[in-house]
Amino acid sequence: MAQDQQRPPHQRHEEDQHIPDPLPEGTPSPGSASAQSADLDSLLDEIDGVLEVNAEEFVQGFVQKGGQ
Amino acid sequence: MTHVSLIPTALANKFPSDRPTVGYGVHRVVGLETEFGIHAPAHPQASHSVMSLELINAYGHKLTSEGTNVASTEWDYNEESPLSDARGWQMPRSIAHPSQLTDQALANNAGQDIHMLVNLILPNGARFYVDHAHPEYSSPETTNPIDAVIWDQAGDRIAQQAADHIADANGAAEMILYKNNTDSKSVSYGAHENYLVARDLDFDELSDHLIGFFATRQIITGAGRVGIGSLNDRTGFQISQRADFFEEEVGLETTIRRPIVNTRDEPHATPESYRRLHVIIGDANLSQYSTWLRVGMTSLVLSLIELGELPMVELAEPVQALQDISHDPSLQTQVLVNGRGWMTAIEVQRIYQEAAQTYLDRYGIDDQQSLDVVNAWAEVLDLLEHDPAQLADRLDWVAKYQLLNGMRERHALDWSNAKLAMLDLQWADLREEKGLYYTLVSRGAMRTIVTVEQIQQAISMPPTTTRAWTRGRLIDRFGAHLAGVSWESVLVRPFRQGPLQRFQLLEPLAATADDFNGLLAAGKPQLTLEDTPENQTELTQLLKQLQPYRVTGRK
C-alpha cells in the first residue's frame, strides 16, 4: 500500500524534536489557573527542599548491575 | 482436585465453547514482581549482590526478632525451570547467558556457596529474594487489579522496612532502594507482571496481539525517564523507563536482547490448564493508579484475546514504534499499523479500550472492578488527547514530567542538568520522607486508590482468594513444621522428625481462605515445636485437610 511507505504528517525527526510543555496554556476552568500555579509553586518549593543537594555526584554514583 | 474457575458459571456458559478462558473482565490470576535499584551513596564500590543479600537477611531477621515466622529454607527449586520456553523447546544451558540462571544458589569468588539466605517466603505469601544484583519482591497471587496494587505496594513497604532495619544497626551504611528500572548509564532491571492465561490459547495468536498493545500502553503506564537511549547518550525526557532497552519482538531472554513479548514458560500451576504470561516490558509504577490500570487494561485485553474478540493491530515496526512513542511526550508521534495506516498511540489504545467496552456490554459483565477500569481507561485517553496535565495527579510519567518542567522553568535548567536526573531518580526513592512520589501523595497531589491500612495489612497477610492464603498462613502458623515452600508446593515435617510430606498446590484458585479457614484463620497462635497433645491434634487436622494435595515421590 502506497500510504505505508510515506512518513506520517506529524512525524518529526528525533534531532529536531522539541519537547513540548504538557502544562496547557489553554482554557482552564475559571478561578483554578492561579490556584493551580500557586500549588505547583509551593510543591516546587518543597521539592527544592527535599532534593539531594549534591545532585551531580549523587546521580553519577548511582550505578547498577545488570538485571532482568 | 475439582476444577475451579474465577468465571461465574452463568457467564462461562455464554462464552464460546471452543475458546478456553481462565479469566473474565479484569479478573484473572496475576502477580507483580519488582526488582529494586539498590544504592549505598557512601560506598559506591559496594557489591550489589552482597547488599541485596544483606537486605533480604535483614528482613528475615526483623520478622523473626518480632516473633513472626518466615520460610527461610532454601527455595524449593524442584519446580523451577527458567530455561523452558513457551514455544516448546528447552534452551541448552551452555548457550544461555550466565545471568539467566536464576535457579543457581549464589557462590563467592572461590566458588563456595554463600551461607546467607538468598530467598525468603513471607507470611503474606510473597517471595523476597536476591535476583542477580538486585533485591526482588514477587507478590503473592491475586485475582484482580485492586488486590494486585495492594500487594505490590506492600512489597515497597517490606523492602523499605528491610532497609530501615539495616539502618537501625550500629555503624550500618545507608542503603537506599529505588522502584525504577534504569540507572540511566546502561543498565535496566525489571518490573514484571505475570498473568495466567489458558494453556490451549495459541501462543503465536497471543503474542501477535500483545505486541501492539504493549508498544502503546506506555502512554498510560509509563513511569517517565530523563535521558534517551539505552546508553543515555541523548538528553531529554521520555515516557517509559524501559522502552530503550528492548530489541526484539518475541523471545526468551530477559537480560539481553529483551523482547516485547517474553516466552518464558514456567506456569507454577497446572501446566495442562495454564500458561503464565511473563510480561517484562512494563515500568515499575509508584502511582497506584498507574499500576491499577496497567494490570486492569492488560487483564481485559487478555480476556478478549482468549475469546478471540480482540481486533488485530499489527505494527509495521514494533520495536521502533515502542521507542518513537516513548520519546514523544507530546503524544503526536504516529506509527505505522499494517492495514490501518499511521496512528498515534492514543488512537491505537482507543481500539483496545473500545473493544473492551463492547466485550463487557456483549456479555453483560458489570462488576464494579471491570467497569471502573474500562471507564478510567476511556477517561485517561480523552485527557491524554485534550488536557494531559490533568493526569498529573494519576499517572507517574505525567506527574514526573510536570515536576521536571516546573524545575526547568524555575531554575532555567536544560535537560542535561544533573538536578533533573536527580529528580527522576528521587521520584522512585522508597523512603517516604525523601521519595518525591510520596511527597506528592502526602500533599494530596497524587490520587491513591487503596488505603494505608490495606497496604499495612498486606505486609503480613496473604490474599484470601488464591493458594497464597495457604502458603502465607502455613508459614505464619505452622512455620516451625515446614521444611520447604515454593509457589506450588509445601513440604511438611511435623516436629522435625519422620518423613517429609510433600503437598502440591498446582491450582492457584484452590487452597484459598474458603478452603482453609479455621485452621489457618487470622489471629490464631503459632504452633510451637513442642510435642503436646494439642499440637498433635492441630497437626493431624492440618495434614488431613492437606491430604487432597499430597504427592508421593518426587517428580
Coordinates of C-alpha atoms in Angstrom, one line a residue, chain B residues 28-521:
Chain B
R28 CA -7.5 -13.1 36.4
V29 CA -4.7 -14.7 38.5
V30 CA -1.9 -12.1 38.5
G31 CA 1.3 -11.4 40.4
L32 CA 3.7 -8.5 40.2
E33 CA 7.5 -8.6 40.6
T34 CA 9.7 -5.6 41.4
E35 CA 13.5 -5.6 41.1
F36 CA 14.6 -2.7 43.1
G37 CA 17.6 -0.5 42.4
I38 CA 19.9 -0.6 45.4
H39 CA 22.5 2.1 46.3
A40 CA 24.8 2.9 49.2
P41 CA 25.9 6.5 48.4
A42 CA 28.8 6.4 50.9
H43 CA 30.1 3.1 49.5
P44 CA 30.0 3.3 45.7
Q45 CA 32.1 0.2 45.3
A46 CA 29.9 -2.0 47.4
S47 CA 28.8 -5.2 45.8
H48 CA 25.2 -5.1 44.7
S49 CA 24.8 -8.8 45.3
V50 CA 26.1 -8.6 48.8
M51 CA 23.9 -5.5 49.6
S52 CA 20.9 -7.3 48.2
L53 CA 21.7 -10.4 50.4
E54 CA 22.1 -8.2 53.4
L55 CA 18.8 -6.6 52.7
I56 CA 16.9 -9.9 52.4
N57 CA 18.6 -11.3 55.5
A58 CA 17.8 -8.1 57.4
Y59 CA 14.1 -8.6 56.7
G60 CA 14.3 -12.2 57.8
H61 CA 15.9 -11.0 61.0
K62 CA 13.4 -8.3 61.5
L63 CA 10.5 -10.8 61.2
T64 CA 12.0 -13.5 63.4
S65 CA 13.1 -11.0 66.1
E66 CA 9.5 -9.8 66.2
G67 CA 8.3 -13.3 66.7
T68 CA 6.9 -13.7 63.2
N69 CA 7.7 -16.8 61.2
V70 CA 9.3 -16.7 57.8
A71 CA 10.2 -19.6 55.5
S72 CA 13.9 -19.1 55.3
T73 CA 14.7 -22.5 53.9
E74 CA 16.3 -22.8 50.5
W75 CA 13.7 -22.1 47.9
D76 CA 12.3 -25.4 46.7
Y77 CA 13.6 -25.3 43.2
N78 CA 12.2 -28.7 42.2
E79 CA 9.6 -26.9 40.0
E80 CA 11.7 -24.0 38.8
S81 CA 12.9 -24.3 35.2
P82 CA 13.6 -20.8 33.8
L83 CA 15.1 -22.1 30.6
S84 CA 12.0 -23.9 29.4
D85 CA 10.4 -21.9 26.6
A86 CA 6.8 -21.3 25.8
R87 CA 7.3 -22.4 22.2
G88 CA 8.1 -25.9 23.4
W89 CA 11.8 -26.3 23.3
Q90 CA 14.5 -26.3 26.1
M91 CA 17.4 -24.0 25.7
P92 CA 20.7 -25.8 26.4
R93 CA 22.3 -24.3 29.5
S94 CA 25.6 -23.9 27.7
I95 CA 24.2 -21.3 25.4
A96 CA 22.1 -19.4 28.0
H97 CA 23.6 -16.2 29.2
P98 CA 25.0 -16.9 32.7
S99 CA 22.9 -14.2 34.2
Q100 CA 19.8 -16.1 33.1
L101 CA 20.5 -19.0 35.5
T102 CA 18.3 -17.7 38.4
D103 CA 17.9 -21.2 39.8
Q104 CA 21.6 -21.4 40.9
A105 CA 22.5 -20.6 44.5
L106 CA 24.9 -17.7 44.9
A107 CA 28.6 -18.6 45.3
N108 CA 31.5 -16.5 46.3
N109 CA 34.6 -15.8 44.2
A110 CA 36.1 -19.1 45.4
G111 CA 33.1 -21.0 44.1
Q112 CA 31.8 -21.8 47.6
D113 CA 28.2 -21.4 48.5
I114 CA 27.4 -18.3 50.4
H115 CA 25.7 -19.2 53.6
M116 CA 23.3 -16.5 53.7
L117 CA 19.6 -16.7 52.9
V118 CA 19.1 -15.8 49.3
N119 CA 15.4 -16.3 49.5
L120 CA 12.5 -15.7 51.8
I121 CA 8.9 -16.7 51.6
L122 CA 6.9 -14.3 53.6
P123 CA 3.7 -14.6 55.7
N124 CA 1.9 -12.6 53.1
G125 CA 2.6 -15.3 50.5
A126 CA 5.2 -13.2 48.6
R127 CA 8.8 -14.1 47.8
F128 CA 11.5 -11.7 48.7
Y129 CA 14.9 -12.7 47.4
V130 CA 18.1 -11.9 45.6
D131 CA 17.9 -11.9 41.9
H132 CA 21.1 -11.1 40.0
A133 CA 22.4 -8.0 41.7
H134 CA 19.0 -6.7 42.9
P135 CA 16.6 -7.4 45.7
E136 CA 13.3 -8.6 44.3
Y137 CA 9.8 -8.8 45.6
S138 CA 7.4 -11.2 43.9
S139 CA 3.9 -10.5 45.1
P140 CA 1.6 -13.4 46.1
E141 CA -1.0 -14.4 43.5
T142 CA -4.0 -12.1 43.4
T143 CA -7.2 -12.2 41.3
N144 CA -8.0 -8.6 40.4
P145 CA -6.2 -5.3 39.8
I146 CA -7.1 -3.7 43.2
D147 CA -5.6 -6.6 45.1
A148 CA -2.6 -6.6 42.7
V149 CA -2.0 -2.9 43.7
I150 CA -2.3 -3.7 47.4
W151 CA 0.2 -6.5 47.5
D152 CA 2.5 -4.7 45.1
Q153 CA 2.6 -1.6 47.4
A154 CA 3.0 -3.9 50.4
G155 CA 6.2 -5.1 48.7
D156 CA 7.5 -1.5 48.5
R157 CA 7.0 -1.1 52.3
I158 CA 8.6 -4.5 53.0
A159 CA 11.7 -3.6 51.1
Q160 CA 11.9 -0.2 52.8
Q161 CA 11.4 -1.8 56.2
A162 CA 14.3 -4.1 55.4
A163 CA 16.5 -1.1 54.6
D164 CA 15.3 0.7 57.8
H165 CA 16.2 -2.4 59.8
I166 CA 19.8 -2.2 58.4
A167 CA 19.9 1.5 59.2
D168 CA 18.9 0.7 62.8
A169 CA 22.1 -1.5 63.2
N170 CA 25.1 0.2 64.6
G171 CA 27.5 1.6 62.1
A172 CA 25.5 0.4 59.1
A173 CA 25.9 2.3 55.9
E174 CA 22.8 3.9 54.5
M175 CA 21.2 1.7 51.8
I176 CA 18.7 3.4 49.5
L177 CA 16.1 1.5 47.4
Y178 CA 14.6 2.7 44.2
K179 CA 11.5 1.4 42.5
N180 CA 12.7 2.3 39.0
N181 CA 14.1 0.5 36.0
T182 CA 17.4 2.0 35.0
D183 CA 20.5 3.6 36.4
S184 CA 20.5 5.9 33.2
K185 CA 24.0 4.7 32.5
S186 CA 23.4 1.4 30.6
V187 CA 21.6 -0.9 32.9
S188 CA 18.0 -1.8 33.2
Y189 CA 16.2 -4.1 35.6
G190 CA 12.6 -5.2 35.5
A191 CA 9.2 -4.9 37.0
H192 CA 7.5 -8.0 35.6
E193 CA 3.8 -8.9 35.5
N194 CA 2.6 -12.4 35.5
Y195 CA -0.9 -13.3 34.2
L196 CA -2.3 -16.8 33.9
V197 CA -3.8 -17.5 30.6
A198 CA -5.5 -20.6 29.1
R199 CA -2.9 -23.2 28.1
D200 CA -4.8 -24.0 24.9
L201 CA -4.6 -20.4 23.7
D202 CA -2.3 -20.4 20.7
F203 CA 0.9 -18.6 21.7
D204 CA 1.5 -17.0 18.3
E205 CA -2.0 -15.6 18.4
L206 CA -1.4 -14.3 21.9
S207 CA 1.9 -12.6 21.1
D208 CA 0.7 -11.2 17.8
H209 CA -2.0 -9.3 19.7
L210 CA 0.2 -8.3 22.6
I211 CA 2.9 -6.6 20.6
G212 CA 0.7 -3.7 19.5
F213 CA -0.8 -3.4 23.0
F214 CA 2.5 -3.4 24.8
A215 CA 4.1 -1.0 22.5
T216 CA 1.3 1.6 23.1
R217 CA 0.1 1.1 26.7
Q218 CA 3.1 3.0 28.0
I219 CA 1.3 6.3 27.3
I220 CA -0.8 5.3 30.4
T221 CA 1.6 3.1 32.3
G222 CA 5.0 4.7 31.7
A223 CA 7.0 5.9 34.7
G224 CA 8.8 8.7 32.8
R225 CA 12.6 8.9 32.3
V226 CA 15.2 11.7 32.0
G227 CA 17.5 10.7 29.2
I228 CA 17.2 9.0 25.8
G229 CA 18.9 5.8 24.6
S230 CA 20.0 2.7 26.4
L231 CA 23.3 4.3 27.0
N232 CA 21.7 7.6 27.9
D233 CA 23.5 9.3 25.0
R234 CA 20.9 11.9 24.3
T235 CA 19.3 14.4 26.6
G236 CA 15.5 14.9 27.0
F237 CA 12.5 13.3 28.6
Q238 CA 10.7 10.1 27.5
I239 CA 7.5 8.4 28.7
S240 CA 8.9 5.0 29.5
Q241 CA 11.8 3.8 31.7
R242 CA 12.2 0.5 29.8
A243 CA 11.5 1.3 26.1
D244 CA 15.1 1.9 25.0
F245 CA 16.2 -1.5 26.4
F246 CA 14.1 -3.6 24.0
E247 CA 15.4 -5.0 20.8
E248 CA 13.2 -7.9 19.8
E249 CA 9.6 -8.6 19.2
V250 CA 9.3 -12.1 20.7
G251 CA 11.9 -14.2 22.6
L252 CA 13.1 -16.0 25.7
E253 CA 15.7 -13.6 27.1
T254 CA 15.1 -11.2 29.9
T255 CA 18.5 -9.6 30.5
I256 CA 19.9 -9.2 27.0
R257 CA 18.2 -8.7 23.6
R258 CA 15.0 -8.1 25.5
P259 CA 11.8 -8.9 23.6
I260 CA 8.5 -7.1 23.7
V261 CA 6.8 -10.4 24.4
N262 CA 8.7 -12.8 26.6
T263 CA 8.2 -16.5 26.0
R264 CA 9.4 -17.9 29.4
D265 CA 7.0 -20.7 30.2
E266 CA 7.1 -21.7 33.9
P267 CA 3.4 -21.7 34.8
H268 CA 4.0 -22.6 38.5
A269 CA 0.5 -24.0 38.1
T270 CA -1.3 -26.9 36.4
P271 CA 0.6 -26.9 33.1
E272 CA -2.3 -28.5 31.3
S273 CA -4.6 -25.7 32.3
Y274 CA -2.4 -22.6 32.5
R275 CA 0.3 -20.7 30.8
R276 CA 2.0 -18.0 32.8
L277 CA 2.4 -15.0 30.6
H278 CA 5.6 -13.3 31.8
V279 CA 5.4 -9.6 30.9
I280 CA 8.8 -7.9 31.1
I281 CA 8.1 -4.7 29.2
G282 CA 6.4 -2.7 32.0
D283 CA 7.8 0.1 34.0
A284 CA 7.8 -0.1 37.8
N285 CA 5.0 2.3 38.9
L286 CA 4.9 4.2 42.2
S287 CA 1.5 5.5 41.3
Q288 CA -1.3 3.2 42.5
Y289 CA -3.4 4.5 39.7
S290 CA -0.8 3.6 37.0
T291 CA -0.3 0.1 38.5
W292 CA -4.1 -0.4 38.7
L293 CA -4.6 0.5 35.0
R294 CA -1.6 -1.5 33.9
V295 CA -3.0 -4.7 35.4
G296 CA -6.6 -3.9 34.7
M297 CA -6.1 -2.9 31.0
T298 CA -3.8 -5.9 30.4
S299 CA -6.3 -8.3 32.1
L300 CA -9.1 -7.0 29.9
V301 CA -7.0 -7.4 26.8
L302 CA -6.1 -11.0 27.8
S303 CA -9.8 -11.8 28.3
L304 CA -10.6 -10.6 24.8
I305 CA -7.7 -12.5 23.3
E306 CA -8.8 -15.7 25.0
L307 CA -12.2 -15.3 23.4
G308 CA -10.8 -14.4 20.0
E309 CA -12.5 -11.0 20.2
L310 CA -9.7 -8.5 20.2
P311 CA -9.2 -6.6 16.9
M312 CA -5.8 -7.1 15.4
V313 CA -3.4 -4.2 15.5
E314 CA -0.2 -5.1 13.7
L315 CA 2.6 -2.6 14.0
A316 CA 4.8 -2.4 10.9
E317 CA 7.9 -1.9 13.1
P318 CA 7.1 -2.7 16.7
V319 CA 10.4 -2.0 18.4
Q320 CA 10.9 1.3 16.6
A321 CA 7.3 2.2 17.4
L322 CA 7.8 1.4 21.0
Q323 CA 10.8 3.8 21.2
D324 CA 9.3 6.5 19.0
I325 CA 6.2 6.7 21.1
S326 CA 8.2 6.8 24.3
H327 CA 10.4 9.6 23.0
D328 CA 7.5 11.9 22.3
P329 CA 5.7 13.1 25.5
S330 CA 3.5 15.4 23.2
L331 CA 1.9 12.1 22.1
Q332 CA 1.7 13.3 18.5
T333 CA 4.0 10.6 17.1
Q334 CA 2.4 8.4 14.6
V335 CA 3.3 4.8 14.0
L336 CA 2.5 2.6 11.0
V337 CA -0.2 0.0 11.6
N338 CA -0.5 -2.5 8.8
G339 CA -3.8 -2.1 7.0
R340 CA -4.8 0.8 9.2
G341 CA -2.2 3.5 8.3
W342 CA -0.4 5.9 10.5
M343 CA -1.8 6.2 14.0
T344 CA -0.9 7.8 17.3
A345 CA -0.6 5.6 20.4
I346 CA -3.8 7.2 21.7
E347 CA -5.6 6.1 18.6
V348 CA -4.3 2.5 18.9
Q349 CA -5.2 2.4 22.6
R350 CA -8.7 3.5 21.7
I351 CA -9.2 0.4 19.6
Y352 CA -8.4 -1.8 22.6
Q353 CA -10.5 0.3 25.0
E354 CA -13.5 0.3 22.8
A355 CA -13.2 -3.4 22.2
A356 CA -13.1 -4.0 25.9
Q357 CA -16.2 -1.9 26.4
T358 CA -18.0 -3.8 23.6
Y359 CA -17.0 -7.1 25.3
L360 CA -18.3 -6.1 28.7
D361 CA -21.6 -4.9 27.1
R362 CA -22.0 -8.0 25.0
Y363 CA -21.6 -10.5 27.9
G364 CA -23.3 -8.3 30.5
I365 CA -20.2 -8.2 32.6
D366 CA -21.0 -5.4 35.0
D367 CA -18.9 -6.0 38.2
Q368 CA -17.6 -2.7 39.6
Q369 CA -13.9 -3.5 39.1
S370 CA -14.3 -4.2 35.4
L371 CA -16.4 -1.2 34.9
D372 CA -14.1 1.1 36.8
V373 CA -11.1 0.0 34.7
V374 CA -12.8 0.4 31.3
N375 CA -14.2 3.8 32.3
A376 CA -11.0 5.1 33.7
W377 CA -9.2 3.8 30.6
A378 CA -11.6 5.9 28.4
E379 CA -11.2 9.0 30.6
V380 CA -7.5 8.8 30.6
L381 CA -7.3 8.5 26.8
D382 CA -9.6 11.6 26.5
L383 CA -7.4 13.6 28.8
L384 CA -4.2 12.5 27.2
E385 CA -5.7 13.8 23.9
H386 CA -7.1 17.1 25.2
D387 CA -5.5 18.1 28.5
P388 CA -2.8 15.7 29.7
A389 CA -1.7 18.0 32.5
Q390 CA -4.9 16.9 34.4
L391 CA -3.4 13.5 34.7
A392 CA -0.5 14.7 36.9
D393 CA -2.5 13.5 39.9
R394 CA -2.8 10.0 38.5
L395 CA 0.0 8.9 36.1
D396 CA 3.6 8.5 37.0
W397 CA 5.1 9.9 33.8
V398 CA 2.8 12.9 33.7
A399 CA 3.4 13.8 37.3
K400 CA 7.1 13.5 36.9
Y401 CA 7.1 15.5 33.7
Q402 CA 5.2 18.3 35.4
L403 CA 7.7 18.5 38.2
L404 CA 10.6 18.4 35.7
N405 CA 9.2 21.2 33.6
G406 CA 8.4 23.2 36.7
M407 CA 12.1 22.9 37.8
R408 CA 13.4 23.6 34.3
E409 CA 11.4 26.8 34.2
R410 CA 12.1 27.9 37.8
H411 CA 15.9 27.4 37.6
A412 CA 16.4 27.8 33.8
L413 CA 17.8 24.3 33.5
D414 CA 18.4 22.4 30.3
W415 CA 17.8 18.7 30.1
S416 CA 21.5 17.8 30.8
N417 CA 21.3 19.4 34.2
A418 CA 22.0 16.8 37.0
K419 CA 19.3 18.3 39.1
L420 CA 16.7 16.9 36.6
A421 CA 18.3 13.4 36.6
M422 CA 18.3 13.6 40.4
L423 CA 14.6 14.4 40.4
D424 CA 14.0 11.4 38.1
L425 CA 15.9 9.1 40.5
Q426 CA 14.4 10.5 43.7
W427 CA 10.9 10.1 42.3
A428 CA 11.4 6.4 42.9
D429 CA 13.2 6.6 46.3
L430 CA 11.3 4.3 48.6
R431 CA 11.9 6.4 51.8
E432 CA 8.7 8.2 52.4
E433 CA 10.4 11.3 53.7
K434 CA 12.6 11.5 50.6
G435 CA 10.8 9.9 47.7
L436 CA 9.2 12.6 45.6
Y437 CA 6.2 10.4 44.8
Y438 CA 5.5 10.2 48.5
T439 CA 5.9 13.9 48.8
L440 CA 3.1 14.4 46.2
V441 CA 0.9 11.8 48.0
S442 CA 1.3 13.5 51.3
R443 CA 0.3 16.8 49.8
G444 CA -2.8 15.2 48.3
A445 CA -1.4 15.9 44.8
M446 CA -1.5 12.3 43.8
R447 CA -4.6 10.1 43.9
T448 CA -4.4 6.9 45.8
I449 CA -6.9 4.1 45.2
V450 CA -6.2 1.8 48.2
T451 CA -5.8 2.8 51.9
V452 CA -2.7 2.8 54.0
E453 CA -4.4 0.3 56.2
Q454 CA -5.0 -2.1 53.3
I455 CA -1.3 -1.9 52.4
Q456 CA -0.3 -2.3 56.1
Q457 CA -2.4 -5.4 56.4
A458 CA -1.0 -6.9 53.2
I459 CA 2.5 -6.8 54.6
S460 CA 1.7 -9.7 56.9
M461 CA -1.5 -11.2 55.5
P462 CA -1.9 -13.0 52.2
P463 CA -4.8 -12.5 49.7
T464 CA -7.8 -14.7 50.6
T465 CA -8.7 -15.7 47.1
T466 CA -5.7 -17.8 46.0
R467 CA -3.4 -20.6 47.3
A468 CA -1.2 -17.7 48.6
W469 CA -3.5 -17.9 51.6
T470 CA -2.4 -21.4 52.4
R471 CA 1.2 -20.6 51.7
G472 CA 1.3 -17.5 53.8
R473 CA -0.8 -18.7 56.7
L474 CA 1.1 -22.0 56.9
I475 CA 4.3 -20.1 57.2
D476 CA 2.8 -17.9 59.9
R477 CA 1.0 -20.6 62.0
F478 CA 2.9 -23.8 61.2
G479 CA 6.3 -22.4 60.1
A480 CA 8.1 -24.5 62.7
H481 CA 6.9 -27.6 61.0
L482 CA 7.7 -26.7 57.4
A483 CA 10.7 -28.0 55.6
G484 CA 10.2 -26.1 52.3
V485 CA 7.9 -23.8 50.4
S486 CA 7.6 -22.7 46.8
W487 CA 4.9 -21.2 44.6
E488 CA 3.2 -24.5 44.1
S489 CA 4.5 -26.8 46.8
V490 CA 4.8 -27.2 50.6
L491 CA 6.9 -29.7 52.5
V492 CA 5.8 -30.5 56.0
R493 CA 7.9 -32.4 58.6
P494 CA 5.9 -32.5 61.8
F495 CA 8.1 -31.9 64.9
R496 CA 11.2 -32.1 62.7
Q497 CA 11.1 -35.8 62.7
G498 CA 9.8 -38.6 60.4
P499 CA 9.4 -38.5 56.7
L500 CA 8.8 -35.3 54.7
Q501 CA 5.3 -35.0 53.4
R502 CA 5.0 -33.1 50.1
F503 CA 2.0 -31.3 49.0
Q504 CA 1.4 -29.7 45.6
L505 CA -0.8 -26.7 45.2
L506 CA -0.8 -26.6 41.5
E507 CA -4.2 -24.9 41.2
P508 CA -3.8 -21.2 42.2
L509 CA -7.5 -20.9 42.9
A510 CA -7.6 -23.8 45.3
A511 CA -6.4 -23.9 48.9
T512 CA -7.9 -20.4 49.4
A513 CA -9.2 -18.9 52.7
D514 CA -12.6 -20.6 51.8
D515 CA -10.9 -24.0 51.8
F516 CA -8.6 -23.5 54.7
N517 CA -10.3 -21.1 57.1
G518 CA -10.4 -22.4 60.7
L519 CA -7.0 -24.0 61.0
L520 CA -5.3 -21.1 59.1
A521 CA -7.6 -18.3 60.3

